[in-house]
Tab-separated table of C-alpha atoms in Angstrom:
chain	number	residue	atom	x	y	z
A	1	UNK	CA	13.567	-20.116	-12.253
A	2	UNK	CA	15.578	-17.517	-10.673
A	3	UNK	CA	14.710	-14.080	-10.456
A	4	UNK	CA	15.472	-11.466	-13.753
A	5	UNK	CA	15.776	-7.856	-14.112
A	6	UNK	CA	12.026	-7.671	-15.410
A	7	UNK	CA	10.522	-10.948	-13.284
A	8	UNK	CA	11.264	-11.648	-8.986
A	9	UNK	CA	10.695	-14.864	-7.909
A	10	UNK	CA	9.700	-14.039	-4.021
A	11	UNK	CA	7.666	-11.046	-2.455
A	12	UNK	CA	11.075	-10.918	-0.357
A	13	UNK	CA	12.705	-9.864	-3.523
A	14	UNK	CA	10.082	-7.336	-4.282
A	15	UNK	CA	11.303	-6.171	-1.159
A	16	UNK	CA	13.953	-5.902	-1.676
A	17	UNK	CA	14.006	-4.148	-5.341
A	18	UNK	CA	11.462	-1.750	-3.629
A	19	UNK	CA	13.712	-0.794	-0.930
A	20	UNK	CA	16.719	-0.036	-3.669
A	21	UNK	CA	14.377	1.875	-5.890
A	22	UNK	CA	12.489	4.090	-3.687
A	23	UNK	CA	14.104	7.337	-1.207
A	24	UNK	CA	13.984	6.257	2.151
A	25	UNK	CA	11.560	8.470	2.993
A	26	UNK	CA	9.173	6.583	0.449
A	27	UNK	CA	10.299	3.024	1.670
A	28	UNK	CA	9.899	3.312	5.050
A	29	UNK	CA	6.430	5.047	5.032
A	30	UNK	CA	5.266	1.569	3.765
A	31	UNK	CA	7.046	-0.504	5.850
A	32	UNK	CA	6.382	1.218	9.473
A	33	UNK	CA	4.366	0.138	11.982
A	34	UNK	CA	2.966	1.723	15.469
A	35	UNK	CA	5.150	2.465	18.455
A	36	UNK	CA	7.646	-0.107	18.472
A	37	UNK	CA	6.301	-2.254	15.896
A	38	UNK	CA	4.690	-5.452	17.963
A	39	UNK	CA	2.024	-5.700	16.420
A	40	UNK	CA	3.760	-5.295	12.956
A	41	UNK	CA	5.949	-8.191	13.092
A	42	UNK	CA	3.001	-10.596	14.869
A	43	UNK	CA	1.595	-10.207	11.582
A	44	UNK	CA	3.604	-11.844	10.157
A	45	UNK	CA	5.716	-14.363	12.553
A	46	UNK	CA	2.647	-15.650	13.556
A	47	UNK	CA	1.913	-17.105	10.165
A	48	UNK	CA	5.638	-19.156	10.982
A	49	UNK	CA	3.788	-20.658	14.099
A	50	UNK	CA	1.119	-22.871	12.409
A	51	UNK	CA	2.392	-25.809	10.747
A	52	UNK	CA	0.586	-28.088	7.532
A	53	UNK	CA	-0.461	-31.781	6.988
A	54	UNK	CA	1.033	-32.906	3.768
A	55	UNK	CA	0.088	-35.993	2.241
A	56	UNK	CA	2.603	-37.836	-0.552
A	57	UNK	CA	0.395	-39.598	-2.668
A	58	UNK	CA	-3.375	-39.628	-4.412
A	59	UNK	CA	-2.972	-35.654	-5.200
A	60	UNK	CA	-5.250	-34.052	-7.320
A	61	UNK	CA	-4.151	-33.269	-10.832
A	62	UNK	CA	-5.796	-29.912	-10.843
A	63	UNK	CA	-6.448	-27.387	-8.403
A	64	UNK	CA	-9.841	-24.941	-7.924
A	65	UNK	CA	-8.594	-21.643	-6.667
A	66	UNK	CA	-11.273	-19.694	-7.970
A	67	UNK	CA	-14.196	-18.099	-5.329
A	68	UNK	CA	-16.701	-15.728	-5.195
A	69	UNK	CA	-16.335	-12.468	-2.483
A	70	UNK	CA	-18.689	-9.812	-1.705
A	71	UNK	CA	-20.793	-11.208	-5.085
A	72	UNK	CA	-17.543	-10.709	-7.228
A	73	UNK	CA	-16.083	-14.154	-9.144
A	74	UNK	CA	-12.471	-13.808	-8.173
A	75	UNK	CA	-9.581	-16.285	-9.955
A	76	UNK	CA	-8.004	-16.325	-6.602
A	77	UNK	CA	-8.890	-15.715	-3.229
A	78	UNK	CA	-6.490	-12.829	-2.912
A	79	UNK	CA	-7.463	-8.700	-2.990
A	80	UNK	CA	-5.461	-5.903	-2.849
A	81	UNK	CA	-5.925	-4.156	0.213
A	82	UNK	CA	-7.117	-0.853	-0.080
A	83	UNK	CA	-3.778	1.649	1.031
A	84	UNK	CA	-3.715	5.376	1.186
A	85	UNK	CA	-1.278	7.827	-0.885
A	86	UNK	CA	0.835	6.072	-2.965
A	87	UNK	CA	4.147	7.788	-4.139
A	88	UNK	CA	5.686	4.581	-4.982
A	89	UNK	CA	5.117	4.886	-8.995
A	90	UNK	CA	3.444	7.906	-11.192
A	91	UNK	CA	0.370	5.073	-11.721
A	92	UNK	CA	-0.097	4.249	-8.345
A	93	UNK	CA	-3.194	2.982	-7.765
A	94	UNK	CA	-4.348	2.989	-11.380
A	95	UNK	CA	-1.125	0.487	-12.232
A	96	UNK	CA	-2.944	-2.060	-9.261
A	97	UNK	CA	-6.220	-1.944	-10.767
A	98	UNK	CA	-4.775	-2.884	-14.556
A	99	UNK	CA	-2.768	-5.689	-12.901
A	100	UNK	CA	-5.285	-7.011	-10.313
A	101	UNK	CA	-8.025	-6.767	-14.000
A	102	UNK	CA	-5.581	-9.050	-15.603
A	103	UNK	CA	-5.151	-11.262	-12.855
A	104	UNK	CA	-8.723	-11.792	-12.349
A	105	UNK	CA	-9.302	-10.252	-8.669
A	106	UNK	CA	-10.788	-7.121	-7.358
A	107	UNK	CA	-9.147	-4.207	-5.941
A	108	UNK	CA	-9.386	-2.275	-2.762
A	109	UNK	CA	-9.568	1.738	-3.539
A	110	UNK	CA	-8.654	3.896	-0.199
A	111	UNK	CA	-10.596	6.794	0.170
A	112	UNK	CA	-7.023	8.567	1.124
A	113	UNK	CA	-5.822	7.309	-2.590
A	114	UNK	CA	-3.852	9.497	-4.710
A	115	UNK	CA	-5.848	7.810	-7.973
A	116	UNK	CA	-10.029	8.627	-8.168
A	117	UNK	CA	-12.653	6.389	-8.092
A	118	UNK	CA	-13.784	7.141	-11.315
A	119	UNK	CA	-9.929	6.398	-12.952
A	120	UNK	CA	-9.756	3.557	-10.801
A	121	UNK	CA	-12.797	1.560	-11.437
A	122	UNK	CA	-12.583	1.968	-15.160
A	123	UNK	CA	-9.413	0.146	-15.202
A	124	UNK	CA	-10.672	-2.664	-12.762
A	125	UNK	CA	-14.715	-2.897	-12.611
A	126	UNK	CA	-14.363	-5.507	-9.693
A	127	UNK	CA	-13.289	-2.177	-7.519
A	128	UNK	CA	-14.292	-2.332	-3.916
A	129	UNK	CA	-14.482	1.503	-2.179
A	130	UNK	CA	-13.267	2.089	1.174
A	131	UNK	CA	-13.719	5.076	3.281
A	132	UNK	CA	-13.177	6.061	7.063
A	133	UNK	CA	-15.715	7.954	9.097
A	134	UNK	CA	-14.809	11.334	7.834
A	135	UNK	CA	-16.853	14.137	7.837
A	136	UNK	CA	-20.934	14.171	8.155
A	137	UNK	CA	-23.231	12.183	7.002
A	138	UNK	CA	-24.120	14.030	4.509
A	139	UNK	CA	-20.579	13.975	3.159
A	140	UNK	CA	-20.437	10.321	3.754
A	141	UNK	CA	-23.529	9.842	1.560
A	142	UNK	CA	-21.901	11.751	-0.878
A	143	UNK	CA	-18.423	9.716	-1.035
A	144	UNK	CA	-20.456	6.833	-0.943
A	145	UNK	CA	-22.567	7.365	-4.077
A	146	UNK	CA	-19.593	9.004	-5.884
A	147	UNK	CA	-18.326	5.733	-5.547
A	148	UNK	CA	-21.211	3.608	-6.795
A	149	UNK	CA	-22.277	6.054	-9.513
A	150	UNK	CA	-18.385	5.406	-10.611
A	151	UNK	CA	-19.222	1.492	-10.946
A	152	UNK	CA	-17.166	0.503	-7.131
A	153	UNK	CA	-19.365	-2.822	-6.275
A	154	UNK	CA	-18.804	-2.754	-2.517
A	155	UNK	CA	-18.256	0.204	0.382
A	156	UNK	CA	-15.631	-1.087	2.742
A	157	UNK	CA	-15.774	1.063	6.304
A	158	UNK	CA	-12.391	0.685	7.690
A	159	UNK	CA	-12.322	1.185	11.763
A	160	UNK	CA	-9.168	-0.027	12.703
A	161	UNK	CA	-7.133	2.949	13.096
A	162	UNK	CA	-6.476	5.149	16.261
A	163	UNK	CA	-5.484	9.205	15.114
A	164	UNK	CA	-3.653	11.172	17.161
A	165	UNK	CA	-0.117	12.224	17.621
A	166	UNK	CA	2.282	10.637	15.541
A	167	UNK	CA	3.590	7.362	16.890
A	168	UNK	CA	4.473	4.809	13.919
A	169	UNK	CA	7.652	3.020	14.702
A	170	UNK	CA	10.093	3.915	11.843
A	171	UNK	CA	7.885	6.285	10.009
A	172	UNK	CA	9.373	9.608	8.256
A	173	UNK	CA	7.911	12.901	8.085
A	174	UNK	CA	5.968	13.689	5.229
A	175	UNK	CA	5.963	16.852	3.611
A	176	UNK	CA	2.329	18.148	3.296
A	177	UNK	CA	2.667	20.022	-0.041
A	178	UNK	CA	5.818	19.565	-2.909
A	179	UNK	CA	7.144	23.069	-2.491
A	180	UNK	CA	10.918	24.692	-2.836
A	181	UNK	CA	10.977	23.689	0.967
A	182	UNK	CA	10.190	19.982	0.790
A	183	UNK	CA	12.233	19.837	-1.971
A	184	UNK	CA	15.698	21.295	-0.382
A	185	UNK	CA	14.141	18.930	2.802
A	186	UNK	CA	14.140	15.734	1.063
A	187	UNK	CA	15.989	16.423	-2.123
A	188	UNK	CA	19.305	14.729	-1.232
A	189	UNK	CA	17.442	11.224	-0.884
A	190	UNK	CA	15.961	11.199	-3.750
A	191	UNK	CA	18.719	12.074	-5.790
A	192	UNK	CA	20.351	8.876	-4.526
A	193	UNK	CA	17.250	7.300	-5.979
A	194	UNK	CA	17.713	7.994	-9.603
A	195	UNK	CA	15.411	5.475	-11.455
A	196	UNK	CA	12.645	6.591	-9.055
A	197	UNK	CA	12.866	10.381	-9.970
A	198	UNK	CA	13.078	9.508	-13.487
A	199	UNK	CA	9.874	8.073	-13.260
A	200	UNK	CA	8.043	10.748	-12.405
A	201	UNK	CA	10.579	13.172	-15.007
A	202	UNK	CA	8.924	10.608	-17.942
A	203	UNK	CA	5.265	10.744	-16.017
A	204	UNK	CA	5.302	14.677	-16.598
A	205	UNK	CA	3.742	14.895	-12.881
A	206	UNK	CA	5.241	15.289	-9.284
A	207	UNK	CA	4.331	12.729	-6.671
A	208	UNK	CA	0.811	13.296	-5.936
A	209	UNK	CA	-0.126	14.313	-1.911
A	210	UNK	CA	-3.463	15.008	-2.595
A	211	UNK	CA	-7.030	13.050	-1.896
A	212	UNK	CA	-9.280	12.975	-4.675
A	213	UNK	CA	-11.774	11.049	-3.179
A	214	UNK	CA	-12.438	13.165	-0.553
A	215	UNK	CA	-13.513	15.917	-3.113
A	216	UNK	CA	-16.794	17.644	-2.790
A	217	UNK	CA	-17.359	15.534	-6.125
A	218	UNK	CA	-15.118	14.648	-9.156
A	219	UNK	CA	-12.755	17.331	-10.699
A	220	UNK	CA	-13.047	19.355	-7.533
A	221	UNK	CA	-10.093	20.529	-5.763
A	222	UNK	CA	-8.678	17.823	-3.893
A	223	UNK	CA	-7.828	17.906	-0.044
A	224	UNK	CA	-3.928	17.477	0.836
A	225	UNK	CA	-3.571	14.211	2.860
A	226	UNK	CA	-2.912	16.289	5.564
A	227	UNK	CA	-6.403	18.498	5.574
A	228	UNK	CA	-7.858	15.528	4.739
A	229	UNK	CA	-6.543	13.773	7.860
A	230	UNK	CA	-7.121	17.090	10.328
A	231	UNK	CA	-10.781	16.701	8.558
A	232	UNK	CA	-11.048	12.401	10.146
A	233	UNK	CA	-9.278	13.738	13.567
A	234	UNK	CA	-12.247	16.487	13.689
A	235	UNK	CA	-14.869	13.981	13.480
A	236	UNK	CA	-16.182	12.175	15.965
A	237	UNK	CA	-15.812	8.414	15.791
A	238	UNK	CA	-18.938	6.212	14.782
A	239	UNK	CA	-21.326	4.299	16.978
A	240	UNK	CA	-23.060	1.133	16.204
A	241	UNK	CA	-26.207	3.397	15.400
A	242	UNK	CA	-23.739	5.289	13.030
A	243	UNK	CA	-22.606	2.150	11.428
A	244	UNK	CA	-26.279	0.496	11.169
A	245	UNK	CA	-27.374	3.656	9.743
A	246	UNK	CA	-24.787	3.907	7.077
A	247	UNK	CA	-25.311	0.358	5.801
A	248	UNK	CA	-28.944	0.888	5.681
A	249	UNK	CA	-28.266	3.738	2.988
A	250	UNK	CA	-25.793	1.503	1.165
A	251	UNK	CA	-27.345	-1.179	-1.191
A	252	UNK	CA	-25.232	-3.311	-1.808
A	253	UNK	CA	-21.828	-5.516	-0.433
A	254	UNK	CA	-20.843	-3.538	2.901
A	255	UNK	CA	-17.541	-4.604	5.107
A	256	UNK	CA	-16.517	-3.747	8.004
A	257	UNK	CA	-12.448	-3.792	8.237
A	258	UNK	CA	-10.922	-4.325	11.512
A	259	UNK	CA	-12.048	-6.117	13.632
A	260	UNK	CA	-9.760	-8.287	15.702
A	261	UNK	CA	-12.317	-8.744	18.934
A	262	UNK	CA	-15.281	-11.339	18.676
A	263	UNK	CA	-17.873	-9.041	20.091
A	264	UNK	CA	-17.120	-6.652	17.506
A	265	UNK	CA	-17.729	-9.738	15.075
A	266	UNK	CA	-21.307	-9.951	16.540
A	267	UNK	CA	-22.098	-6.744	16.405
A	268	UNK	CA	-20.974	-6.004	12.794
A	269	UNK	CA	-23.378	-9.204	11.901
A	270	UNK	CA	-26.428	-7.508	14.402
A	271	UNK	CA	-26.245	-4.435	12.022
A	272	UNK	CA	-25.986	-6.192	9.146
A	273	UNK	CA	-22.872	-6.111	7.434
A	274	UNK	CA	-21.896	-8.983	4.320
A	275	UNK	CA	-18.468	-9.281	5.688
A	276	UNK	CA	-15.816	-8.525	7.998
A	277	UNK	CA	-12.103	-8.104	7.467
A	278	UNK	CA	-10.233	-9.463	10.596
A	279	UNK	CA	-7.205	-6.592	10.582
A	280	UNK	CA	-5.329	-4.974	13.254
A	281	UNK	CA	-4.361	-2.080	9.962
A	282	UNK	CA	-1.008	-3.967	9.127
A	283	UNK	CA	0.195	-3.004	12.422
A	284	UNK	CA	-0.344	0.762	12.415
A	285	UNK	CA	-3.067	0.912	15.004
A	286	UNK	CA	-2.331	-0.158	18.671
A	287	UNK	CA	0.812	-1.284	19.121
A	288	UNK	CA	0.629	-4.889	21.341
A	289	UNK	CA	-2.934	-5.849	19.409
A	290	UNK	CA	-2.531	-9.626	18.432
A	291	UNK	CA	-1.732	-10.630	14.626
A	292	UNK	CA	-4.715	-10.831	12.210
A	293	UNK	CA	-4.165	-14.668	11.778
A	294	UNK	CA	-4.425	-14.905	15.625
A	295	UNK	CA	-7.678	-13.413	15.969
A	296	UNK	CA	-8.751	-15.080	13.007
A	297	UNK	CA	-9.983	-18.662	14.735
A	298	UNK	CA	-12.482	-16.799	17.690
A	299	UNK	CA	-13.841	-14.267	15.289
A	300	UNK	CA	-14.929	-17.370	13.077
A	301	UNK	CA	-16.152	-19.120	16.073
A	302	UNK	CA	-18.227	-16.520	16.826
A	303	UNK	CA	-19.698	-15.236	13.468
A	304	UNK	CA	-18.305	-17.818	10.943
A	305	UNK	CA	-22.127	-19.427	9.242
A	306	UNK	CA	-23.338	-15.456	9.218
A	307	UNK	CA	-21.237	-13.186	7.326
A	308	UNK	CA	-17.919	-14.060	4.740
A	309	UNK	CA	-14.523	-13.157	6.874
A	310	UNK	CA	-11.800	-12.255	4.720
A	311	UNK	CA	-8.144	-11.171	6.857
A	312	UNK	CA	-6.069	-8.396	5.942
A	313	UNK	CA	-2.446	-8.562	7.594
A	314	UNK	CA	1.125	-10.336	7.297
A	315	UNK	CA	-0.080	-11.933	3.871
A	316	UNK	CA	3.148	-12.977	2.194
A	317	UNK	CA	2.841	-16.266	0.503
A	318	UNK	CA	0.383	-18.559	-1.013
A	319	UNK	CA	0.902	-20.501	1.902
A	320	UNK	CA	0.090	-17.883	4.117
A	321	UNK	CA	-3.440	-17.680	2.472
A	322	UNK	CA	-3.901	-21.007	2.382
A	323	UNK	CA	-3.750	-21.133	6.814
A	324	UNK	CA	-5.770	-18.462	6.218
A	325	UNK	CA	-8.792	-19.947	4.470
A	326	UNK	CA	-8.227	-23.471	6.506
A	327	UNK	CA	-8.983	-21.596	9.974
A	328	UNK	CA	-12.212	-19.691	8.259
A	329	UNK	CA	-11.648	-17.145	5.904
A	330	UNK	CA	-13.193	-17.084	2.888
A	331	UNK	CA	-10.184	-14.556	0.920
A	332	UNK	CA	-7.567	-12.430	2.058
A	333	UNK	CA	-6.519	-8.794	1.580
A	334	UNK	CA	-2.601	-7.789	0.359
A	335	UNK	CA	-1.063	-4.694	1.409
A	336	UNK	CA	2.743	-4.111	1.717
A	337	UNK	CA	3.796	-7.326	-0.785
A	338	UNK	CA	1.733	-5.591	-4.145
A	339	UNK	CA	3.165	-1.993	-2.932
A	340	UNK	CA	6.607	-3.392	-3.247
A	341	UNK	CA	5.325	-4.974	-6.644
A	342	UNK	CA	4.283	-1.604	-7.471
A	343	UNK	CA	7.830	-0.062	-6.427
A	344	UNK	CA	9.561	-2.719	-8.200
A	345	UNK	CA	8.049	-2.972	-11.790
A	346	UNK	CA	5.018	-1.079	-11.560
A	347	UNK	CA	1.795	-2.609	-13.066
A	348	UNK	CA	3.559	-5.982	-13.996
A	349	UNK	CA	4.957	-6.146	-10.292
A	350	UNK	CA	2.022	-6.168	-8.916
A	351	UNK	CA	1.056	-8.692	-11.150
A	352	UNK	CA	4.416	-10.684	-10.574
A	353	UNK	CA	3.254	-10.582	-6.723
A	354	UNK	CA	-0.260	-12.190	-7.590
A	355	UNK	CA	1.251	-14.465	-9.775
A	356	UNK	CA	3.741	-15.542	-7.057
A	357	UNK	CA	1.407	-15.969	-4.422
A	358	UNK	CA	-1.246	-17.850	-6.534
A	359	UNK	CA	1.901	-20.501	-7.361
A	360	UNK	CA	1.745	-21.033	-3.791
A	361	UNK	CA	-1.888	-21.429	-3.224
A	362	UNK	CA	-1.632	-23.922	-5.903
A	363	UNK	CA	1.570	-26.083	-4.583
A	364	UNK	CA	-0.144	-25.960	-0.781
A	365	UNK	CA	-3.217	-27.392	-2.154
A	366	UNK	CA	-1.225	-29.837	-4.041
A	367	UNK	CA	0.693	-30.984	-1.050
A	368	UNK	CA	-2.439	-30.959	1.328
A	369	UNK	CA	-3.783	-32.994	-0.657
A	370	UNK	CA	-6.692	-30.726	-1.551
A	371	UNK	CA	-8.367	-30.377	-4.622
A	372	UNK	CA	-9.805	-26.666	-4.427
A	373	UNK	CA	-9.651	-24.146	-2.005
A	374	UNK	CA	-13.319	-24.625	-0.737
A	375	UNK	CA	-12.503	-28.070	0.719
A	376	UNK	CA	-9.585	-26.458	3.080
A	377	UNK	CA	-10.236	-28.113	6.464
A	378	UNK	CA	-9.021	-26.760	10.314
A	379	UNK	CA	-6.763	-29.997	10.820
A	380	UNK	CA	-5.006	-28.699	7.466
A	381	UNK	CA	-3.171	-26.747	10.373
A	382	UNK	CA	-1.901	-27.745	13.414
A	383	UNK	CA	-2.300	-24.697	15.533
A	384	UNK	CA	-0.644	-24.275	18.911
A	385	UNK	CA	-2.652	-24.403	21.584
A	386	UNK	CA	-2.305	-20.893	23.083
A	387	UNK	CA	-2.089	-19.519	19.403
A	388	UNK	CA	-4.913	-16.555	19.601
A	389	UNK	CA	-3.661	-15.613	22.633
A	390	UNK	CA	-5.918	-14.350	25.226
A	391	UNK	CA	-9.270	-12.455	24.570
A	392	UNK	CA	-12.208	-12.025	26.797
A	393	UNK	CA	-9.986	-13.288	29.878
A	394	UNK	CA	-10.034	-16.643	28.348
A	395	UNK	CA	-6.520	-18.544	27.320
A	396	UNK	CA	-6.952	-19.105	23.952
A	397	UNK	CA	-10.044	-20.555	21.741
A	398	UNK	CA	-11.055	-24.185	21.111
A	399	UNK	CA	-11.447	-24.522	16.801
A	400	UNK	CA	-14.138	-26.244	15.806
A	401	UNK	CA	-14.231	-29.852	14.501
A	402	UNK	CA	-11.503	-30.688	12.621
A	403	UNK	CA	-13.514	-32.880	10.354
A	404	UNK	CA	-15.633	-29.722	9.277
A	405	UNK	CA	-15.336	-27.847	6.384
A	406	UNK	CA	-13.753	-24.490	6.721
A	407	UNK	CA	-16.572	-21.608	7.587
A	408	UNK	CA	-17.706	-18.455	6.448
A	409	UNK	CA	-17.148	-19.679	2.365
């Protein structure tokens, strides 16, 4: 069926709508990555490097694709990634909770969102919370129980991020209030983008810069991103002790997002965490940092019968999830491909996406000859031998018997 002006058949074309519809201030905020964008593209090419085993005959007639993450019955083992400020539609965040509810999965709330918690949640109840180490612990108590008092059914501590100077490959300024000034700045851009500023004409609202999640509590004035951002690069980052200690006062499903390095694995399972998200931040952390899909197969080998590994990175077919759960992981985070849903169509793009991607789950599993996504086995993938790259001073990682099935479910 080929694409319509209400329906995209690809995430490429969501791309590529996105790109039309948004200024190019807007567009390339989401698509940037650090320095000169290594790490970025990895994410993704690396995905082209591992090949399937089809078979051509005896195929199941039906395919499971249903799971259970972080205690949460899912219809598909895909999330949305939790991503800061969204200027992409009026709804924002609030349009990816309706259409990840009526897809059946949860959704990933950034602390840095431009949507609360509380508006959030009540239009997705399988909302997962994430916050960085911002502030004391007394304000990260605070956050925390905002968040669970609002109905979020997991705290997700993302780590993979470096602050400091500015250094993302391809990334535009951003104005840090809407005034007469940013307006003259970036006016001429968006008036090229007409359907985009009409949007927000119909919404009755301006783009929104600010952080309500990083209120003092709900309907409090919110912090810009930017004094919420000079608030994170004021803090001093966590230890392990920090980390242990803020899982202890959380009571329920706790990740641990970024971790590319198995030691780090290992030490998120010594301090108890339910899962860890193998992520390198799409990209926007340290440039030269190998692709979440490479650093996938160790950190499994290391942790994999302890804790559930999801991966969060390069995610842009249901093929690309299926590798995914083959080589260990039990779901997988989207980022970029719903915010292009979002830009495209709103709520029913980011459906569209999760509609597209679950088609492919379904045909991989057809053609692998695998009747659900829990019987996904390593030699589902042929994986090149120096695939993860180096780690630990060691050439690559040996997988684990191929005749196993996949870990951390």
């Amino acid at each position: 069926m080929a694409s319509t002006k209400d329906w995209f058949e690809t995430v490429a074309e969501a791309q590529r709508r996105a790109r039309k519809r948004l200024p190019k201030s807007v567009y390339y905020a989401l698509l940037a990555g650090s320095e000169r964008g290594v790490s970025l593209d990895d994410n993704v090419a690396a995905f082209s490097e591992l090949g399937l085993r089809p078979h051509i005959a005896d195929l199941p007639a039906s395919r499971e694709l249903a799971t259970t993450v972080l205690g949460q019955d899912i219809s598909l083992p895909v999330m949305v990634a939790p991503v800061g400020v969204q200027a992409v539609n009026p709804e924002g965040e609030v349009a990816a909770a309706r259409a990840t509810a009526a897809a059946g999965t949860a959704m990933g709330l950034s602390s840095f969102a431009s949507k609360s918690v509380e508006e959030v949640a009540a239009a997705n109840p399988q909302t997962l919370f994430q916050t960085y180490w911002v502030g004391s612990r007394d304000e990260l108590l605070s956050r925390a129980q905002r968040a669970k008092e609002a109905g979020a059914k997991a705290l997700i501590l993302t780590l993979d991020w470096v602050f400091g100077t500015r250094r993302d490959w391809g990334s535009p300024p951003i104005p840090e209030k809407l005034n007469l000034g940013a307006a003259m700045k970036f006016g001429p851009e968006v008036l090229l983008r007409p359907r985009w500023l009409l949007d927000y004409v119909r919404s009755g609202k301006l783009p929104d810069l600010t952080t309500p999640n990083l209120a003092q509590a709900a309907g409090e004035p919110s912090p810009t991103f930017f004094e919420a951002y000079g608030r994170w690069m004021q803090t001093p980052p966590p230890t392990w002790e920090d980390l242990r200690w803020l899982r202890e006062q959380w009571d329920g499903p706790f990740v641990i997002k970024g971790i590319i390095h198995p030691d780090d694995a290992r030490r998120a399972v010594d301090i108890g965490a339910t899962a860890i998200s193998v992520s390198n931040h799409g990209g926007n952390n340290l440039d030269g940092t190998i692709a979440s899909i490479r650093a996938l197969p160790p950190v499994v080998e290391a942790v994999g019968d302890q804790v559930e590994i999801l991966l969060d990175g390069g995610i842009r077919r249901g093929s690309d999830v299926v590798k995914a759960l083959a080589l260990g992981a039990k779901a997988v985070f989207i980022g970029r491909a719903y915010l292009w849903g979002v830009a495209a169509n709103g709520e029913a793009g980011v459906k569209n996406v999760l509609d597209i991607i679950r088609s492919g789950i379904d045909e991989t599993l057809l053609g692998l000859r695998r009747s659900s996504v829990h019987k996904l086995r390593a030699d589902d993938v042929l994986v090149p031998p120096d695939f993860s790259r180096v780690i630990n001073g060691k050439a690559g990682f040996p997988l684990r018997d191929p005749n196993s099935p996949s870990r951390g479910r």
